[in-house]
GROMACS .gro file of C-alpha atoms in nm:
model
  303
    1UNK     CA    1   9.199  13.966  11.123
    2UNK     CA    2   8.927  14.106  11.336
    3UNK     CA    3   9.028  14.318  11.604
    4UNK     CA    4   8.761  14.541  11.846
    5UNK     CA    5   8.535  14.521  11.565
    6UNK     CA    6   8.217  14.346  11.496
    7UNK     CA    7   8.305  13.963  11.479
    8UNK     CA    8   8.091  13.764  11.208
    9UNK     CA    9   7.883  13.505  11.396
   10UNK     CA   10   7.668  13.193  11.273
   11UNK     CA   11   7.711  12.920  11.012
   12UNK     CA   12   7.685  13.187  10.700
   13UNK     CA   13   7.959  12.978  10.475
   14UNK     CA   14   7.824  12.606  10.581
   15UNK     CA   15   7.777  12.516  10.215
   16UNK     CA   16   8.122  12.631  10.102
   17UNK     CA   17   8.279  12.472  10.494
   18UNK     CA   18   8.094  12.108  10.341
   19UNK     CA   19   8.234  12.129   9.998
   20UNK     CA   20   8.588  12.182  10.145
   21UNK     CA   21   8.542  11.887  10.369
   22UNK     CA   22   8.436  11.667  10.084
   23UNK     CA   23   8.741  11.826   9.852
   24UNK     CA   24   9.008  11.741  10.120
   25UNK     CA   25   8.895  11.397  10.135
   26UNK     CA   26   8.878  11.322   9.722
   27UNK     CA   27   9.210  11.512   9.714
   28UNK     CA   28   9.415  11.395  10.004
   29UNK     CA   29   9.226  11.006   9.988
   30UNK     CA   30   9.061  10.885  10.325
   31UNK     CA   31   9.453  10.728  10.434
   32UNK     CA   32   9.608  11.086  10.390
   33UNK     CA   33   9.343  11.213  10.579
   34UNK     CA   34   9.373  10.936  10.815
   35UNK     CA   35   9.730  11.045  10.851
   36UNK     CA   36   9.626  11.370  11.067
   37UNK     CA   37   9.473  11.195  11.359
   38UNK     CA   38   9.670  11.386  11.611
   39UNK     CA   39   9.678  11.781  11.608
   40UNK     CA   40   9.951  12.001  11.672
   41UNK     CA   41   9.984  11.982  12.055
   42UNK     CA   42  10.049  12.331  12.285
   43UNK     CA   43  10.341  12.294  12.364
   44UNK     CA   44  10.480  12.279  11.995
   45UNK     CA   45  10.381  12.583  11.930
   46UNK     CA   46  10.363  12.815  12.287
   47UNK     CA   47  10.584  13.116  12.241
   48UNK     CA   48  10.613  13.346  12.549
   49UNK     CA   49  10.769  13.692  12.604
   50UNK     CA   50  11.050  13.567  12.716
   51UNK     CA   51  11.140  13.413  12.365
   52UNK     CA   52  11.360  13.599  12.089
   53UNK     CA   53  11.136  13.687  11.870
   54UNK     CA   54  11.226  13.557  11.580
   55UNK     CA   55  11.391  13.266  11.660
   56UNK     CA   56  11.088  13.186  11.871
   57UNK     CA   57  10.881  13.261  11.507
   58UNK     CA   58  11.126  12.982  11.351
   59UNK     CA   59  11.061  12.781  11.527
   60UNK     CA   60  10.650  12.789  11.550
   61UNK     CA   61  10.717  12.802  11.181
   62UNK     CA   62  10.920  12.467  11.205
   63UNK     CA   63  10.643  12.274  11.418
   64UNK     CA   64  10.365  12.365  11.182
   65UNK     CA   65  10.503  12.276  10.877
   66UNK     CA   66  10.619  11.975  11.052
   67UNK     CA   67  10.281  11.893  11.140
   68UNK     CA   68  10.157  11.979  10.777
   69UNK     CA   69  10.416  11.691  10.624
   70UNK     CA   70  10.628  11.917  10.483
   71UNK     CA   71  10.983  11.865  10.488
   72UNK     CA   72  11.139  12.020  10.249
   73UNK     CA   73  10.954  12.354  10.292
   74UNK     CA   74  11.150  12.632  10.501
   75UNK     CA   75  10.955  12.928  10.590
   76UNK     CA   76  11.101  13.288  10.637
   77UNK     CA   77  10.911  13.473  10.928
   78UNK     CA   78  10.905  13.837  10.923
   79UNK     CA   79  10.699  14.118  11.107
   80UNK     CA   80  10.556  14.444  10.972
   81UNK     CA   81  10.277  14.691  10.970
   82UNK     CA   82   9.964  14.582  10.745
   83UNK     CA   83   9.637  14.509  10.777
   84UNK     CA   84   9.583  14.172  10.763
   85UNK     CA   85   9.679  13.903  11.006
   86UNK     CA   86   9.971  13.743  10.762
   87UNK     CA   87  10.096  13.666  10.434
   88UNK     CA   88  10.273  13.412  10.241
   89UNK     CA   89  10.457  13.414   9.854
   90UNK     CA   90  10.317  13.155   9.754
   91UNK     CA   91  10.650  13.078   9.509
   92UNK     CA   92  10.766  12.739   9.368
   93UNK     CA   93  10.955  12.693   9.710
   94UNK     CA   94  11.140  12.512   9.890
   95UNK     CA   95  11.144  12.854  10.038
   96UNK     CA   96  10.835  13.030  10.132
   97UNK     CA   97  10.804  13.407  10.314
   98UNK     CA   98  10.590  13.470  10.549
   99UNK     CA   99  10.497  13.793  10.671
  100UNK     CA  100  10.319  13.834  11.029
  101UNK     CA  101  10.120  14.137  11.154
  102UNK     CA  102  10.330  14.349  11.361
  103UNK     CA  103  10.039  14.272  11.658
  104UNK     CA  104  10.202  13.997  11.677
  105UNK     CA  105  10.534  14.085  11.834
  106UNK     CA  106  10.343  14.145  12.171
  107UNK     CA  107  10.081  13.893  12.085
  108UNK     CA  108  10.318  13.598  12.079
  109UNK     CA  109  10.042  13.313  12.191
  110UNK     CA  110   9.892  13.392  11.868
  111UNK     CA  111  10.179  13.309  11.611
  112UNK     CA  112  10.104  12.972  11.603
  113UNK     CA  113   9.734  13.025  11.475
  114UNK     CA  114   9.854  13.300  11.179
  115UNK     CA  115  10.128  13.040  11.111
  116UNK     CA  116   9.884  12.756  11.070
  117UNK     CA  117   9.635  12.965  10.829
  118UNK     CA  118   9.949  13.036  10.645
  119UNK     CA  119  10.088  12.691  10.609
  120UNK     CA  120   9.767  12.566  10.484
  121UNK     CA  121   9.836  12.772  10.228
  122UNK     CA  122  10.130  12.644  10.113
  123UNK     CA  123   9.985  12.278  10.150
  124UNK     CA  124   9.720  12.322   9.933
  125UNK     CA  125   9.916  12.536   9.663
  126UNK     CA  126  10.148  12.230   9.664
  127UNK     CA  127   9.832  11.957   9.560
  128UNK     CA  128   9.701  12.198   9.377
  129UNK     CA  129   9.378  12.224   9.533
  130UNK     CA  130   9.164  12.566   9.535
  131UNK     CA  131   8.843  12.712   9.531
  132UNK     CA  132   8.731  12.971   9.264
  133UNK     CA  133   8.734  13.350   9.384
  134UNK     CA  134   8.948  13.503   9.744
  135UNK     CA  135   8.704  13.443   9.975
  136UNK     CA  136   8.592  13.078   9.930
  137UNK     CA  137   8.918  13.021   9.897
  138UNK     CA  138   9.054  13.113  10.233
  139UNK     CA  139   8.724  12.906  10.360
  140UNK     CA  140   8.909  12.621  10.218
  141UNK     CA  141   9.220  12.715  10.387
  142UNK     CA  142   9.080  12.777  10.756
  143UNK     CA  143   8.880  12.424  10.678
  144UNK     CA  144   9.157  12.231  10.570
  145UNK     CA  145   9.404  12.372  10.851
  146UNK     CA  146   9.088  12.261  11.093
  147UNK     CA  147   9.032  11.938  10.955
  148UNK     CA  148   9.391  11.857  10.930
  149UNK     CA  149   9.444  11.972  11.306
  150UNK     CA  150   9.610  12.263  11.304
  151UNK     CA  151   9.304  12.519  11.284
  152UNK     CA  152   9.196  12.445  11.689
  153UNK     CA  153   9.488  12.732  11.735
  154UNK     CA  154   9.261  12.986  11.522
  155UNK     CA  155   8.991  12.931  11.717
  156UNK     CA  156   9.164  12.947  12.025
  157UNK     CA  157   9.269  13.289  11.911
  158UNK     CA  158   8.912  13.460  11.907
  159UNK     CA  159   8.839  13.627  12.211
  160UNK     CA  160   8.643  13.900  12.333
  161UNK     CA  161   8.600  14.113  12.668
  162UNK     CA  162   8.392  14.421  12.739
  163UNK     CA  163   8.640  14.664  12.576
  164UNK     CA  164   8.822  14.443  12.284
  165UNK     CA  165   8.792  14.152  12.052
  166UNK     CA  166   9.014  13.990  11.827
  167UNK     CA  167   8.936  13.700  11.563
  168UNK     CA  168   9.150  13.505  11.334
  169UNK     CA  169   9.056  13.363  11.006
  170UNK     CA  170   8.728  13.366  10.771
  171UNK     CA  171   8.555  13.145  10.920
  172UNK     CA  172   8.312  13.200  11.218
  173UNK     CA  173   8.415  13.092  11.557
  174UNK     CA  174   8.088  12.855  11.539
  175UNK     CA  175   8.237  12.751  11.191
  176UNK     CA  176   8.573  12.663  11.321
  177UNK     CA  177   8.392  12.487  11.588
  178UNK     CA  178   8.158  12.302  11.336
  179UNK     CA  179   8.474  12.176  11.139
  180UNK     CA  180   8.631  12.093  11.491
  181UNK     CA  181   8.375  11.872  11.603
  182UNK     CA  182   8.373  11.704  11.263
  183UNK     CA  183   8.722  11.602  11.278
  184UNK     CA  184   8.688  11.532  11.702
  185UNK     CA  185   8.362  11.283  11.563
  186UNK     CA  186   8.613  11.102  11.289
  187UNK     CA  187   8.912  11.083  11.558
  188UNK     CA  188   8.774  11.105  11.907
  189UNK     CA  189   9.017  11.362  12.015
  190UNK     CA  190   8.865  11.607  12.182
  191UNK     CA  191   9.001  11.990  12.132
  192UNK     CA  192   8.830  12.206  12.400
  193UNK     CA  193   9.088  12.063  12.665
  194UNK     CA  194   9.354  12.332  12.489
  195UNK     CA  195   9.162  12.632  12.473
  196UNK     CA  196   9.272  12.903  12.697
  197UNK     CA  197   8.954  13.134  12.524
  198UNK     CA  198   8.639  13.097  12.737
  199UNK     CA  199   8.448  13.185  12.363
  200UNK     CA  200   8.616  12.929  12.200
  201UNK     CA  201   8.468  12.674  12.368
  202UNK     CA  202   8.133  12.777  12.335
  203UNK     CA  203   8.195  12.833  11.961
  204UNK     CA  204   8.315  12.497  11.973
  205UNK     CA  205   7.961  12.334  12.190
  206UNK     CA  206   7.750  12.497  11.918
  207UNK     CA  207   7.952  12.376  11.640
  208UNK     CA  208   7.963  12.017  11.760
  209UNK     CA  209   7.543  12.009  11.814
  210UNK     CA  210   7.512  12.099  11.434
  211UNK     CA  211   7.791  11.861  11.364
  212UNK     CA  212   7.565  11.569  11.570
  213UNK     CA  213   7.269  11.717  11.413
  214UNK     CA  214   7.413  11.598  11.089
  215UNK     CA  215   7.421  11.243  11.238
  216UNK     CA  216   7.041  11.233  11.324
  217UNK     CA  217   6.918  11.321  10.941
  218UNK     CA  218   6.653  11.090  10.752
  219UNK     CA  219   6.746  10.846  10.632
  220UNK     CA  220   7.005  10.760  10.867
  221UNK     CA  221   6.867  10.552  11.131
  222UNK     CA  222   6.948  10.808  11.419
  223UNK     CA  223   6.696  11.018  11.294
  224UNK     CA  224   6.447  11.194  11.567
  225UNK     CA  225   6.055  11.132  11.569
  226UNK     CA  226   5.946  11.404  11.374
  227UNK     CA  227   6.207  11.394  11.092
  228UNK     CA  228   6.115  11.050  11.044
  229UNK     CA  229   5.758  11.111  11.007
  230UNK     CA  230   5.844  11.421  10.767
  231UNK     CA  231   6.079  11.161  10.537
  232UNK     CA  232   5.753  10.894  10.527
  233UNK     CA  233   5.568  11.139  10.374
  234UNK     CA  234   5.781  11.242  10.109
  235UNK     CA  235   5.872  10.940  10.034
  236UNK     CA  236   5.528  10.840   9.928
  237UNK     CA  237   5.489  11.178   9.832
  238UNK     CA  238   5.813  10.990   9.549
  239UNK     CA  239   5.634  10.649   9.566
  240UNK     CA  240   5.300  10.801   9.386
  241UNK     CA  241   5.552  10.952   9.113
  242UNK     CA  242   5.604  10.777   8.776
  243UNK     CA  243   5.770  11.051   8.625
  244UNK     CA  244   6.119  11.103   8.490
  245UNK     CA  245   6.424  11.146   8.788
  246UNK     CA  246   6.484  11.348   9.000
  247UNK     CA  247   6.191  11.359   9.197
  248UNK     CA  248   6.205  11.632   9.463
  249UNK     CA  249   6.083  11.631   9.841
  250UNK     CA  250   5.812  11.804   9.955
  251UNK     CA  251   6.053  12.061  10.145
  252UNK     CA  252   6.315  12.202   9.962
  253UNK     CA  253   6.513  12.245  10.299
  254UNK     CA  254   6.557  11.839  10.317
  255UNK     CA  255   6.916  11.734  10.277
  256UNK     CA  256   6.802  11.394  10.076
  257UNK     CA  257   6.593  11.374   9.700
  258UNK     CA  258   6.449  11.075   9.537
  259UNK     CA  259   6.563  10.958   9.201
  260UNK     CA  260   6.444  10.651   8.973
  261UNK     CA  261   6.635  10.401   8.788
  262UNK     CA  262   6.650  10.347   8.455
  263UNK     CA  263   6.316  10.202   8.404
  264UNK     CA  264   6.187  10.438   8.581
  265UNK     CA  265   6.045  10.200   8.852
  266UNK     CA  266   6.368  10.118   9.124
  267UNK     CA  267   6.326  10.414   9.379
  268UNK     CA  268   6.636  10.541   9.518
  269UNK     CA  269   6.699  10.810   9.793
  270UNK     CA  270   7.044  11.036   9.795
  271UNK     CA  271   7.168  11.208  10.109
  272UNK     CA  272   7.519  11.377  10.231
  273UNK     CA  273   7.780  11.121  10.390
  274UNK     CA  274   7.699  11.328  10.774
  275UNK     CA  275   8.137  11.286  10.768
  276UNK     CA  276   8.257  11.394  10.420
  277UNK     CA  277   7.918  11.547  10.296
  278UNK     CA  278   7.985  11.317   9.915
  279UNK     CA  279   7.643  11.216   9.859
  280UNK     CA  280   7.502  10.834   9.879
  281UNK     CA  281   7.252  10.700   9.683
  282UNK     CA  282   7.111  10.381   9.821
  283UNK     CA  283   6.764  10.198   9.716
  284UNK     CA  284   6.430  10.308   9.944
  285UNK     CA  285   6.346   9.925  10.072
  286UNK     CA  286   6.400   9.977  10.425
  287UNK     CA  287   6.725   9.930  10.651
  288UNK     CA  288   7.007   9.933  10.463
  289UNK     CA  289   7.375   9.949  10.578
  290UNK     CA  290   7.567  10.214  10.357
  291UNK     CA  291   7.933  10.215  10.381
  292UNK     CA  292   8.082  10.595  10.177
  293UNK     CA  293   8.353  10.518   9.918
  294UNK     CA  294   8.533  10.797  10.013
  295UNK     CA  295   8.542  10.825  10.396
  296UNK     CA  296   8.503  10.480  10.442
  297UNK     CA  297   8.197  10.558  10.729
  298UNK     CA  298   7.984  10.295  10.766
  299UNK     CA  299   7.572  10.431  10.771
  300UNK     CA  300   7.254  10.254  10.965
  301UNK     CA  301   6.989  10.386  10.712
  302UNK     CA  302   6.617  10.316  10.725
  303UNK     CA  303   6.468  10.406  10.400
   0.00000   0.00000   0.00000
């Protein structure tokens, strides 16, 4: 948890954001995934003064895991002094405590977005899914409690004024907001409606022109002018080749490579699904319709 400090801006984990994308969908399979399609709505989850505070914790707690499929898993809210935002025992369950930063007994709008990092937590410990090392693992938590629909309530939570700040999660708000628009491109629900932060929703704008961005890469068809041009070169820049795979581009930057088959002769270009990131591989002999085996999106390429 950030608060009045300097907040971490940018795409600096986009690498580690992709590969937890493409995890969630070989570990949950693209019908668990599927499953998600709405997120955890406000009013679920809006706690005001007013509210006892810990029943009003019990029941955030109750919505999320609700939300995260989780039936059998009760969750034991408490408050005290630390430094961090919240933590969770991460136990064999069914019982699971969860400890909240004491900020948040006078920032109640905000349990729901601690409670959602936290519950990811427990999701993923259940499948067994992780990454290696602290830090890209909570990357994989804020992604998957974004992707899943419960992160829009972390990046709701980052806001900033002329005296104060305060940030939830490892991920950037323009991270969150990449991860956002990828799941508001798969289900056409559109987030920035619920945001009460006025910085959220320009985290949001920039994440969703990188996520398009994605979308217009050789050698999908959507492509723009001058990354077209740039992909015709290097791919006669391939062409000319009769050496062994892989054959690289001319810029190292390019998200696609060129590879030959067996006999060395059948050129083939590999690029990132733009929704899962799992790379294709289709032959270089013009348009070609691509369909991912693990999304299940369905790719205009000309190649």
């Amino acid at each position: 948890m950030t608060s009045g400090g300097a907040v971490e801006r940018g795409f600096p984990h986009l690498e580690t954001v992709r590969s937890a994308v493409t995890a969630l969908y070989r570990r949950l399979s693209y019908d668990t995934v599927q499953a998600f399609s709405a997120s955890v709505a406000p009013v679920d989850v809006a706690f005001g003064d007013a509210d006892d505070l810990h029943m009003g914790a019990q029941r955030v707690a109750r919505e999320i895991v609700r939300h995260y499929r989780l039936p059998d898993a009760r969750l034991i809210v408490s408050f005290r002094d630390m430094r961090y935002a919240a933590h969770v025992e991460l136990e064999a369950g069914p019982e699971y405590f969860v400890e909240l930063n004491d900020r948040f007994r006078t920032h109640r709008r905000d349990v729901g977005a601690a409670l959602a990092h936290e519950v990811a937590h427990v999701y993923l410990h259940r499948l067994g899914l992780s990454f290696p090392g602290t830090r890209d693992n909570e990357l994989l938590t804020d992604t998957a409690a974004t992707y899943l629909g419960a992160g829009w309530l972390l990046l709701d939570a980052f806001r900033q004024d002329g005296v104060s700040s305060q940030k939830l999660g490892y991920l950037t708000p323009e991270e969150f907001g990449y991860v956002l628009a990828k799941r508001s491109l798969v289900f056409g629900e559109d987030p920035s409606v619920w945001f009460t932060s006025e910085q959220a929703c320009d985290a949001y704008a920039s994440g969703m022109e990188l996520a398009r961005f994605d979308g217009r890469q050789p050698p999908l068809s959507g492509a723009g002018w001058a990354g077209r041009r740039r992909y015709a070169r290097e791919r006669r820049h391939a062409q000319g080749q009769r050496g062994a795979p892989p054959l690289p581009p001319a810029r190292v930057d390019a998200p696609y490579s060129f590879t030959r088959g067996e006999g060395g002769e059948s050129l083939r270009v590999s690029f990132p699904c733009p929704t899962c990131h799992q790379r294709i591989r289709v032959p270089v002999r013009g348009r070609v319709r691509a369909r991912c085996a693990l999304c299940r999106t369905v790719l205009e390429c000309d190649t």
